[in-house]
Amino acid sequence: MGKKNKQFVEKVTAMEEDFAQWYTDVVKQADLVDYGSVRGTMIIRPYGYAIWENIRDILDGKIKETGHQNMYFPLFIPESLLQKEKDHIEGFAPEVAWVTHGGDEELQERLVVRPTSEVLFAEHYSKIIHSYRDLPKLYNQWSNVVRWEKTTRPFLRSLEFLWQEGHTCHATDEDAAEETNKMLDVYAQVCEDYLAIPVVRGQKTEKEKFAGAKYTLTIESLMHDGKALQSGTSHHLGTGFAEGFGIRFTDEQGELKPVHQTSWGITTRLIGALIMVHGDNRGLVVPPRIAPTQVMIVPIAQHKEGVLDKGYQLKEQIATFARVDIDASDKMPGWKFNEYEMKGVPLRLEVGPKDIEKNQVVLVRRDTGDKEFVSMDELSMKIPALLEEIQTNLFNKAKELREEKTSVAKTFDEFKQLLEEKPGFIKAMWCGDVGCEEKIKEETSATSRCIPFDQETVHDKCVYCGEEADKLVYWAKAY
Amino acid sequence: MGKKNKQFVEKVTAMEEDFAQWYTDVVKQADLVDYGSVRGTMIIRPYGYAIWENIRDILDGKIKETGHQNMYFPLFIPESLLQKEKDHIEGFAPEVAWVTHGGDEELQERLVVRPTSEVLFAEHYSKIIHSYRDLPKLYNQWSNVVRWEKTTRPFLRSLEFLWQEGHTCHATDEDAAEETNKMLDVYAQVCEDYLAIPVVRGQKTEKEKFAGAKYTLTIESLMHDGKALQSGTSHHLGTGFAEGFGIRFTDEQGELKPVHQTSWGITTRLIGALIMVHGDNRGLVVPPRIAPTQVMIVPIAQHKEGVLDKGYQLKEQIATFARVDIDASDKMPGWKFNEYEMKGVPLRLEVGPKDIEKNQVVLVRRDTGDKEFVSMDELSMKIPALLEEIQTNLFNKAKELREEKTSVAKTFDEFKQLLEEKPGFIKAMWCGDVGCEEKIKEETSATSRCIPFDQETVHDKCVYCGEEADKLVYWAKAY
């Protein structure tokens, strides 16, 4: 790394030194967010929002392809409505914002600012579902939600965040189970194929499942510091809400039955995962498939005749096969290099007078730093190929890192030692007793991340109590 | 209209009988909205939301083409922040929702659920703008906002609605003025070219301008019942917020100056306009360019061999040039006809055994009811042409109706008589005195809609006071 990079590098704390500070530095320096004036809220700046728009558009396409329809529910939930499903209110009441006044008047009933919309969907479904012909109902909503969190960090845990929440109704438990699986698969695809984040798919334990669900499926990813991040969840809600809200249908035999429901969501948290999986000490690294700008053109000696013209001409040409921009501001090239490295733009294209003479450009990869001279005639072949290479490389690197940071513990001593010395996923057997799970959390602050679909027998005894155990669980400290 | 249509027609009150009830019937029967459980809120159902998505995507494309970037601000505004711009807080304080508690705790400072985000943008701009190089800043946000309205109606006036709000900063007053105009033009284009709603462009009077603005530009449209609807506004904010929030920049001469700002927005209200401009007694009529489904295929005698297969085959074929769907449910064709008429789908395609024999289909226009036999080989020519024809026809019909309902009044007696007998836009001269404007409102409940850009001299005296007057104003009762 040349001298010119120094000015920016100094602004970002090294991740080995202080990972939390590194994260904060990157979200700020890469212009992803600014802090809102209310504690724990964030302003998602244009660059951060453009990443979110790409994630949203990709996922929205898949949500629609799988037969779902978008709709929009109100922000406010009457207190009495939230209380209709007991487990649900217990799970959410401590962390909601309350509206008590409208204009000058005190409200007769307090309103909750939605922390999630199960009860709103449930109430609506109870009105519009009558017969088996009305099923399935496959709805989704993109919205903001509010949770009154005590400790907050941009993207990872904030008072307000953006998300989508799917809510579906089915005639049978099996149909709901199939939907729960299907949407987890969609999430895993978005994470792996677009965000280049490898995930472990599995089921949450009873203790960690969603408040009010029959069971919760999850995709779990691993950050650079060895902490896990729950990246998307899909809940089989069973008939709990249907019973509470009277969502019943007449089946083909004329019998009245409750519907079987699911709900599933991903949030702006995924941007946090992106940062912590791919980022490095020079800043963000954005996988090409979701990068707002895939190629940034930086003209060299742009005051010289023909350079800017060529830059704009290249931009126009590249725009036909990649998302491209040019920085023609009067900042020094070195400054620009730093800025787009910080922002994690996958490819930098440099073009100066000498390059023009030779009918070539310089392409620099953000992920490896590799530099290459490429003929201007080959850009339409070379750039898409390089972008694919970067995409694949990021995924492979992330997967390798995860494998490195995944260990097996057979005893609780091993478990504690690993957490200390080699933080990451710990694969360990569990007897199924919530007591053991709670003790592990109490004593190590690691939580069960999931019971992975890919089960293996790494041992035959529970890592905590030593009793017989046949469930493999992924454990980790988590965001 | 055949007998089969009756069952649905009876559900919708005739607009001549009770326009307000007709409107309510249509929004419900066309499955656009359902009422939320909090007074004055609405659930935007999939069909209504799909229309909104189309409006949003079209407008979002134009917002980006004109160099703007999307971002996202928090939902909550601290009370003290809202108070920084005096006119602004006075305008909004009576109609906001207040958050007073988070979890179990009472907040030290009350939070406002955003009714609009000027102050949030202003505070952010004050942090990120330093030099003329930072200008212009062209930001936009898509979000929900809350206004504690007393009287509400779906889409037209509700406690919560969806919108976009653009907020920009410029180096000069002229630049801000140009932006204000440009975005009004964009809104007018979306209304006229996509929603097929003709608009009058003009400036709001001082009395009717946005709280805190230097001036407000508006597009005004006219509904079927002769009431006006403000369909989009673009505000030149001057330097008021810049002074209040200290948004200053160093110009090229090194002088510190306040920025000049604009803001502009359109909302889900536009769906209300759409209903009331194009709808009829059979329900909604959606212009093809924003219709979620442009062609609905209804198989006739679908139990007969080959009919459904042909239907799906046609769907696949038509999908390459239009948004198409097929209703293969076991409802009677007559029911289906009614349903898609109610939903305003521009074209219905009927195909039955006899049609298949003759290699033809029946196309039925929603706007005129015209029926036509069309060869299956000509669909790729015929359907796009028909959709364009419908689009143009809807715009022309709406424009004709507006012309019919636009009158000139020279005296206040004429003014009152016209309002009574021929509700619509009244073009009348105004002396510029807010006293006259207030009196007109008091005595007739009509308001000044705008001072149109296309000025003409229909008289030389103020319609209220009879003094000399050279400003033409559009007046109307309004939603």
CSV table of C-alpha atoms in Angstrom, one decimal, chain A residues 135-416:
chain,number,residue,atom,x,y,z
A,135,LEU,CA,-55.8,-20.3,0.9
A,136,PRO,CA,-52.9,-20.0,0.8
A,137,LYS,CA,-52.6,-16.3,1.5
A,138,LEU,CA,-49.0,-15.2,0.8
A,139,TYR,CA,-48.4,-11.6,1.9
A,140,ASN,CA,-45.3,-9.6,2.5
A,141,GLN,CA,-44.5,-6.1,3.7
A,142,TRP,CA,-41.5,-3.8,3.4
A,143,SER,CA,-41.4,-1.3,6.3
A,144,ASN,CA,-39.7,0.3,9.2
A,145,VAL,CA,-40.1,-1.2,12.7
A,146,VAL,CA,-39.2,0.1,16.2
A,147,ARG,CA,-37.7,-1.8,19.1
A,148,TRP,CA,-36.7,0.1,22.2
A,149,GLU,CA,-33.3,-1.5,22.6
A,150,LYS,CA,-31.0,-0.4,25.4
A,151,THR,CA,-27.6,-0.9,23.6
A,152,THR,CA,-27.5,0.0,20.0
A,153,ARG,CA,-25.1,-0.1,17.1
A,154,PRO,CA,-25.7,1.0,13.5
A,155,PHE,CA,-27.4,-1.7,11.4
A,156,LEU,CA,-26.9,-4.4,14.1
A,157,ARG,CA,-29.2,-3.2,16.7
A,158,SER,CA,-31.0,0.0,16.5
A,159,LEU,CA,-34.2,1.6,17.8
A,160,GLU,CA,-35.6,1.6,14.3
A,161,PHE,CA,-34.7,-0.5,11.3
A,162,LEU,CA,-35.9,-1.4,7.9
A,163,TRP,CA,-37.0,-4.9,7.0
A,164,GLN,CA,-39.5,-7.1,5.2
A,165,GLU,CA,-41.9,-9.3,7.0
A,166,GLY,CA,-43.7,-12.1,5.2
A,167,HIS,CA,-46.9,-13.5,6.7
A,168,THR,CA,-48.7,-16.4,5.2
A,169,CYS,CA,-51.7,-18.6,5.9
A,170,HIS,CA,-52.1,-22.2,4.9
A,171,ALA,CA,-54.6,-25.0,5.0
A,172,THR,CA,-52.3,-27.5,6.6
A,173,ASP,CA,-49.4,-27.7,9.0
A,174,GLU,CA,-47.4,-29.4,6.2
A,175,ASP,CA,-48.0,-26.5,3.8
A,176,ALA,CA,-46.9,-24.0,6.4
A,177,ALA,CA,-43.8,-26.1,7.1
A,178,GLU,CA,-43.0,-26.2,3.4
A,179,GLU,CA,-43.4,-22.4,3.2
A,180,THR,CA,-41.2,-21.9,6.3
A,181,ASN,CA,-38.5,-24.0,4.6
A,182,LYS,CA,-38.9,-22.3,1.2
A,183,MET,CA,-38.4,-18.8,2.5
A,184,LEU,CA,-35.4,-19.9,4.6
A,185,ASP,CA,-33.9,-21.2,1.3
A,186,VAL,CA,-34.7,-17.9,-0.4
A,187,TYR,CA,-32.8,-16.0,2.4
A,188,ALA,CA,-29.9,-18.4,2.2
A,189,GLN,CA,-29.7,-17.8,-1.6
A,190,VAL,CA,-29.7,-14.0,-1.2
A,191,CYS,CA,-26.9,-14.3,1.5
A,192,GLU,CA,-24.8,-16.8,-0.4
A,193,ASP,CA,-25.3,-15.9,-4.0
A,194,TYR,CA,-25.5,-12.1,-3.7
A,195,LEU,CA,-24.0,-11.0,-0.4
A,196,ALA,CA,-21.3,-13.7,-0.7
A,197,ILE,CA,-22.0,-14.6,2.9
A,198,PRO,CA,-22.0,-18.3,3.7
A,199,VAL,CA,-24.7,-19.4,6.1
A,200,VAL,CA,-25.5,-22.3,8.4
A,201,ARG,CA,-29.1,-23.3,8.1
A,202,GLY,CA,-30.9,-24.7,11.0
A,203,GLN,CA,-33.6,-24.6,13.6
A,204,LYS,CA,-33.6,-22.4,16.8
A,205,THR,CA,-34.0,-24.1,20.1
A,206,GLU,CA,-37.2,-23.7,22.1
A,207,LYS,CA,-35.5,-21.0,24.2
A,208,GLU,CA,-34.3,-19.0,21.2
A,209,LYS,CA,-37.4,-19.3,19.0
A,210,PHE,CA,-39.7,-16.4,18.1
A,211,ALA,CA,-42.2,-15.4,20.7
A,212,GLY,CA,-45.4,-17.1,19.6
A,213,ALA,CA,-43.9,-19.5,17.1
A,214,LYS,CA,-44.2,-23.3,16.9
A,215,TYR,CA,-40.6,-23.3,15.7
A,216,THR,CA,-38.1,-20.9,14.1
A,217,LEU,CA,-35.7,-21.6,11.3
A,218,THR,CA,-32.6,-19.5,11.0
A,219,ILE,CA,-29.6,-18.8,8.8
A,220,GLU,CA,-26.5,-17.9,10.9
A,221,SER,CA,-23.4,-16.3,9.6
A,222,LEU,CA,-20.0,-15.7,11.2
A,223,MET,CA,-18.2,-12.4,11.4
A,224,HIS,CA,-14.5,-11.6,11.2
A,225,ASP,CA,-14.2,-11.4,15.0
A,226,GLY,CA,-15.7,-14.9,15.5
A,227,LYS,CA,-19.1,-13.7,16.6
A,228,ALA,CA,-22.2,-15.0,14.9
A,229,LEU,CA,-25.0,-13.0,13.4
A,230,GLN,CA,-28.5,-14.2,12.9
A,231,SER,CA,-29.1,-13.2,9.3
A,232,GLY,CA,-32.7,-14.2,8.6
A,233,THR,CA,-35.4,-16.1,10.3
A,234,SER,CA,-38.5,-18.0,9.1
A,235,HIS,CA,-41.1,-19.0,11.7
A,236,HIS,CA,-43.7,-21.7,11.6
A,237,LEU,CA,-46.4,-20.1,13.7
A,238,GLY,CA,-48.6,-23.1,13.9
A,239,THR,CA,-52.2,-22.2,14.9
A,240,GLY,CA,-51.4,-19.9,17.8
A,241,PHE,CA,-52.4,-16.6,16.2
A,242,ALA,CA,-55.2,-18.3,14.3
A,243,GLU,CA,-56.7,-19.4,17.5
A,244,GLY,CA,-56.2,-16.1,19.2
A,245,PHE,CA,-57.6,-14.1,16.3
A,246,GLY,CA,-60.2,-16.5,15.0
A,247,ILE,CA,-58.6,-17.1,11.6
A,248,ARG,CA,-60.7,-20.0,10.4
A,249,PHE,CA,-61.6,-21.5,7.1
A,250,THR,CA,-64.2,-24.0,5.9
A,251,ASP,CA,-62.3,-26.9,4.4
A,252,GLU,CA,-63.5,-29.0,1.4
A,253,GLN,CA,-65.4,-31.2,3.8
A,254,GLY,CA,-67.2,-28.2,5.2
A,255,GLU,CA,-65.4,-28.4,8.5
A,256,LEU,CA,-64.2,-25.2,10.2
A,257,LYS,CA,-60.5,-25.2,10.9
A,258,PRO,CA,-57.8,-22.7,12.0
A,259,VAL,CA,-55.2,-21.8,9.4
A,260,HIS,CA,-51.5,-22.6,9.8
A,261,GLN,CA,-49.3,-19.6,9.6
A,262,THR,CA,-45.7,-18.6,8.9
A,263,SER,CA,-43.8,-15.4,9.2
A,264,TRP,CA,-40.3,-14.6,8.0
A,265,GLY,CA,-38.0,-11.5,7.9
A,266,ILE,CA,-34.7,-10.0,7.0
A,267,THR,CA,-33.5,-6.6,8.0
A,268,THR,CA,-30.9,-3.8,7.4
A,269,ARG,CA,-28.8,-6.0,9.8
A,270,LEU,CA,-27.6,-7.7,6.6
A,271,ILE,CA,-25.6,-4.6,5.9
A,272,GLY,CA,-23.8,-5.1,9.2
A,273,ALA,CA,-23.1,-8.7,8.3
A,274,LEU,CA,-21.7,-7.5,4.9
A,275,ILE,CA,-19.3,-5.1,6.6
A,276,MET,CA,-18.1,-7.6,9.2
A,277,VAL,CA,-17.7,-10.6,6.8
A,278,HIS,CA,-15.9,-8.9,3.9
A,279,GLY,CA,-14.5,-5.6,5.3
A,280,ASP,CA,-10.8,-5.1,6.0
A,281,ASN,CA,-8.5,-2.4,7.5
A,282,ARG,CA,-8.9,-0.3,4.4
A,283,GLY,CA,-12.7,-0.3,4.8
A,284,LEU,CA,-15.7,-1.9,3.2
A,285,VAL,CA,-15.6,-4.6,0.6
A,286,VAL,CA,-18.9,-4.9,-1.4
A,287,PRO,CA,-19.6,-8.0,-3.4
A,288,PRO,CA,-20.1,-7.0,-7.1
A,289,ARG,CA,-23.6,-8.4,-7.3
A,290,ILE,CA,-25.0,-6.0,-4.8
A,291,ALA,CA,-22.5,-3.1,-5.2
A,292,PRO,CA,-24.2,0.2,-6.1
A,293,THR,CA,-21.1,1.0,-8.2
A,294,GLN,CA,-19.2,-2.0,-9.6
A,295,VAL,CA,-16.5,-0.1,-11.4
A,296,MET,CA,-15.2,3.4,-10.5
A,297,ILE,CA,-13.3,5.2,-13.2
A,298,VAL,CA,-10.5,7.5,-11.8
A,299,PRO,CA,-9.0,9.6,-14.5
A,300,ILE,CA,-5.2,10.2,-14.1
A,301,ALA,CA,-3.8,13.7,-15.0
A,302,GLN,CA,-7.3,14.6,-15.9
A,303,HIS,CA,-6.4,18.2,-16.8
A,304,LYS,CA,-4.5,16.8,-19.9
A,305,GLU,CA,-6.3,16.9,-23.1
A,306,GLY,CA,-8.5,14.0,-23.9
A,307,VAL,CA,-8.4,12.3,-20.5
A,308,LEU,CA,-11.8,13.3,-19.2
A,309,ASP,CA,-13.4,12.8,-22.6
A,310,LYS,CA,-12.0,9.2,-22.7
A,311,GLY,CA,-13.2,8.7,-19.1
A,312,TYR,CA,-16.8,9.6,-20.0
A,313,GLN,CA,-16.6,7.6,-23.1
A,314,LEU,CA,-15.5,4.5,-21.2
A,315,LYS,CA,-18.2,5.2,-18.7
A,316,GLU,CA,-20.8,5.1,-21.4
A,317,GLN,CA,-19.4,2.0,-22.9
A,318,ILE,CA,-19.1,0.1,-19.6
A,319,ALA,CA,-22.6,1.2,-18.5
A,320,THR,CA,-24.0,-1.3,-21.0
A,321,PHE,CA,-22.6,-4.3,-19.0
A,322,ALA,CA,-21.8,-3.0,-15.5
A,323,ARG,CA,-22.8,-0.4,-12.9
A,324,VAL,CA,-20.1,2.2,-13.4
A,325,ASP,CA,-19.4,5.8,-12.3
A,326,ILE,CA,-16.6,8.3,-12.8
A,327,ASP,CA,-15.1,10.6,-10.3
A,328,ALA,CA,-14.1,13.7,-12.3
A,329,SER,CA,-13.9,16.0,-9.2
A,330,ASP,CA,-10.7,18.0,-8.7
A,331,LYS,CA,-9.4,15.8,-5.9
A,332,MET,CA,-6.1,14.1,-6.3
A,333,PRO,CA,-6.2,10.5,-7.7
A,334,GLY,CA,-4.7,9.2,-4.5
A,335,TRP,CA,-7.6,10.6,-2.5
A,336,LYS,CA,-10.1,9.0,-4.9
A,337,PHE,CA,-8.3,5.7,-4.6
A,338,ASN,CA,-8.7,5.8,-0.9
A,339,GLU,CA,-12.3,6.9,-1.0
A,340,TYR,CA,-13.4,4.1,-3.2
A,341,GLU,CA,-11.4,1.5,-1.4
A,342,MET,CA,-13.1,2.7,1.8
A,343,LYS,CA,-16.4,2.3,0.1
A,344,GLY,CA,-15.5,-1.1,-1.1
A,345,VAL,CA,-16.1,-0.6,-4.8
A,346,PRO,CA,-15.1,-3.9,-6.4
A,347,LEU,CA,-13.1,-2.6,-9.4
A,348,ARG,CA,-11.2,0.7,-9.9
A,349,LEU,CA,-10.4,1.7,-13.5
A,350,GLU,CA,-7.5,4.1,-14.0
A,351,VAL,CA,-7.0,5.8,-17.3
A,352,GLY,CA,-4.4,8.5,-18.0
A,353,PRO,CA,-2.6,10.0,-21.1
A,354,LYS,CA,-0.2,7.1,-21.4
A,355,ASP,CA,-2.9,4.5,-21.2
A,356,ILE,CA,-4.8,6.3,-23.9
A,357,GLU,CA,-1.8,6.2,-26.1
A,358,LYS,CA,-1.5,2.5,-25.6
A,359,ASN,CA,-5.3,1.9,-25.9
A,360,GLN,CA,-5.4,0.4,-22.4
A,361,VAL,CA,-6.6,1.0,-18.9
A,362,VAL,CA,-5.6,-0.2,-15.4
A,363,LEU,CA,-8.0,-2.4,-13.5
A,364,VAL,CA,-7.5,-2.7,-9.7
A,365,ARG,CA,-9.4,-5.3,-7.7
A,366,ARG,CA,-10.6,-4.2,-4.3
A,367,ASP,CA,-10.5,-7.7,-2.8
A,368,THR,CA,-6.9,-8.7,-3.7
A,369,GLY,CA,-5.4,-5.4,-4.7
A,370,ASP,CA,-4.3,-7.0,-8.0
A,371,LYS,CA,-3.5,-4.6,-10.8
A,372,GLU,CA,-3.8,-5.4,-14.4
A,373,PHE,CA,-3.4,-3.6,-17.7
A,374,VAL,CA,-6.3,-4.3,-20.0
A,375,SER,CA,-6.8,-3.3,-23.6
A,376,MET,CA,-9.8,-1.0,-24.1
A,377,ASP,CA,-11.1,-3.4,-26.7
A,378,GLU,CA,-11.4,-6.2,-24.1
A,379,LEU,CA,-13.3,-4.4,-21.4
A,380,SER,CA,-16.7,-6.0,-22.2
A,381,MET,CA,-15.2,-9.4,-21.7
A,382,LYS,CA,-12.7,-8.7,-18.9
A,383,ILE,CA,-14.8,-6.6,-16.5
A,384,PRO,CA,-17.8,-9.0,-16.2
A,385,ALA,CA,-15.3,-11.9,-15.8
A,386,LEU,CA,-13.4,-10.0,-13.1
A,387,LEU,CA,-16.6,-9.1,-11.2
A,388,GLU,CA,-17.6,-12.7,-11.2
A,389,GLU,CA,-14.1,-13.7,-10.0
A,390,ILE,CA,-14.3,-11.2,-7.2
A,391,GLN,CA,-17.8,-12.4,-6.2
A,392,THR,CA,-16.6,-16.0,-6.0
A,393,ASN,CA,-13.4,-15.1,-4.2
A,394,LEU,CA,-15.3,-13.2,-1.5
A,395,PHE,CA,-17.6,-16.1,-0.9
A,396,ASN,CA,-14.7,-18.6,-0.8
A,397,LYS,CA,-12.7,-16.4,1.5
A,398,ALA,CA,-15.6,-16.0,3.8
A,399,LYS,CA,-16.3,-19.7,3.8
A,400,GLU,CA,-12.6,-20.5,4.5
A,401,LEU,CA,-12.6,-18.1,7.4
A,402,ARG,CA,-15.8,-19.6,8.8
A,403,GLU,CA,-14.3,-23.1,8.5
A,404,GLU,CA,-11.1,-21.9,10.3
A,405,LYS,CA,-13.2,-20.4,13.1
A,406,THR,CA,-15.5,-23.4,13.5
A,407,SER,CA,-14.4,-25.9,16.1
A,408,VAL,CA,-15.7,-29.0,17.9
A,409,ALA,CA,-16.0,-29.1,21.7
A,410,LYS,CA,-16.7,-32.4,23.5
A,411,THR,CA,-16.5,-31.1,27.0
A,412,PHE,CA,-17.5,-27.9,28.7
A,413,ASP,CA,-13.8,-27.1,29.5
A,414,GLU,CA,-12.9,-27.4,25.9
A,415,PHE,CA,-15.9,-25.3,25.1
A,416,LYS,CA,-14.8,-22.5,27.3
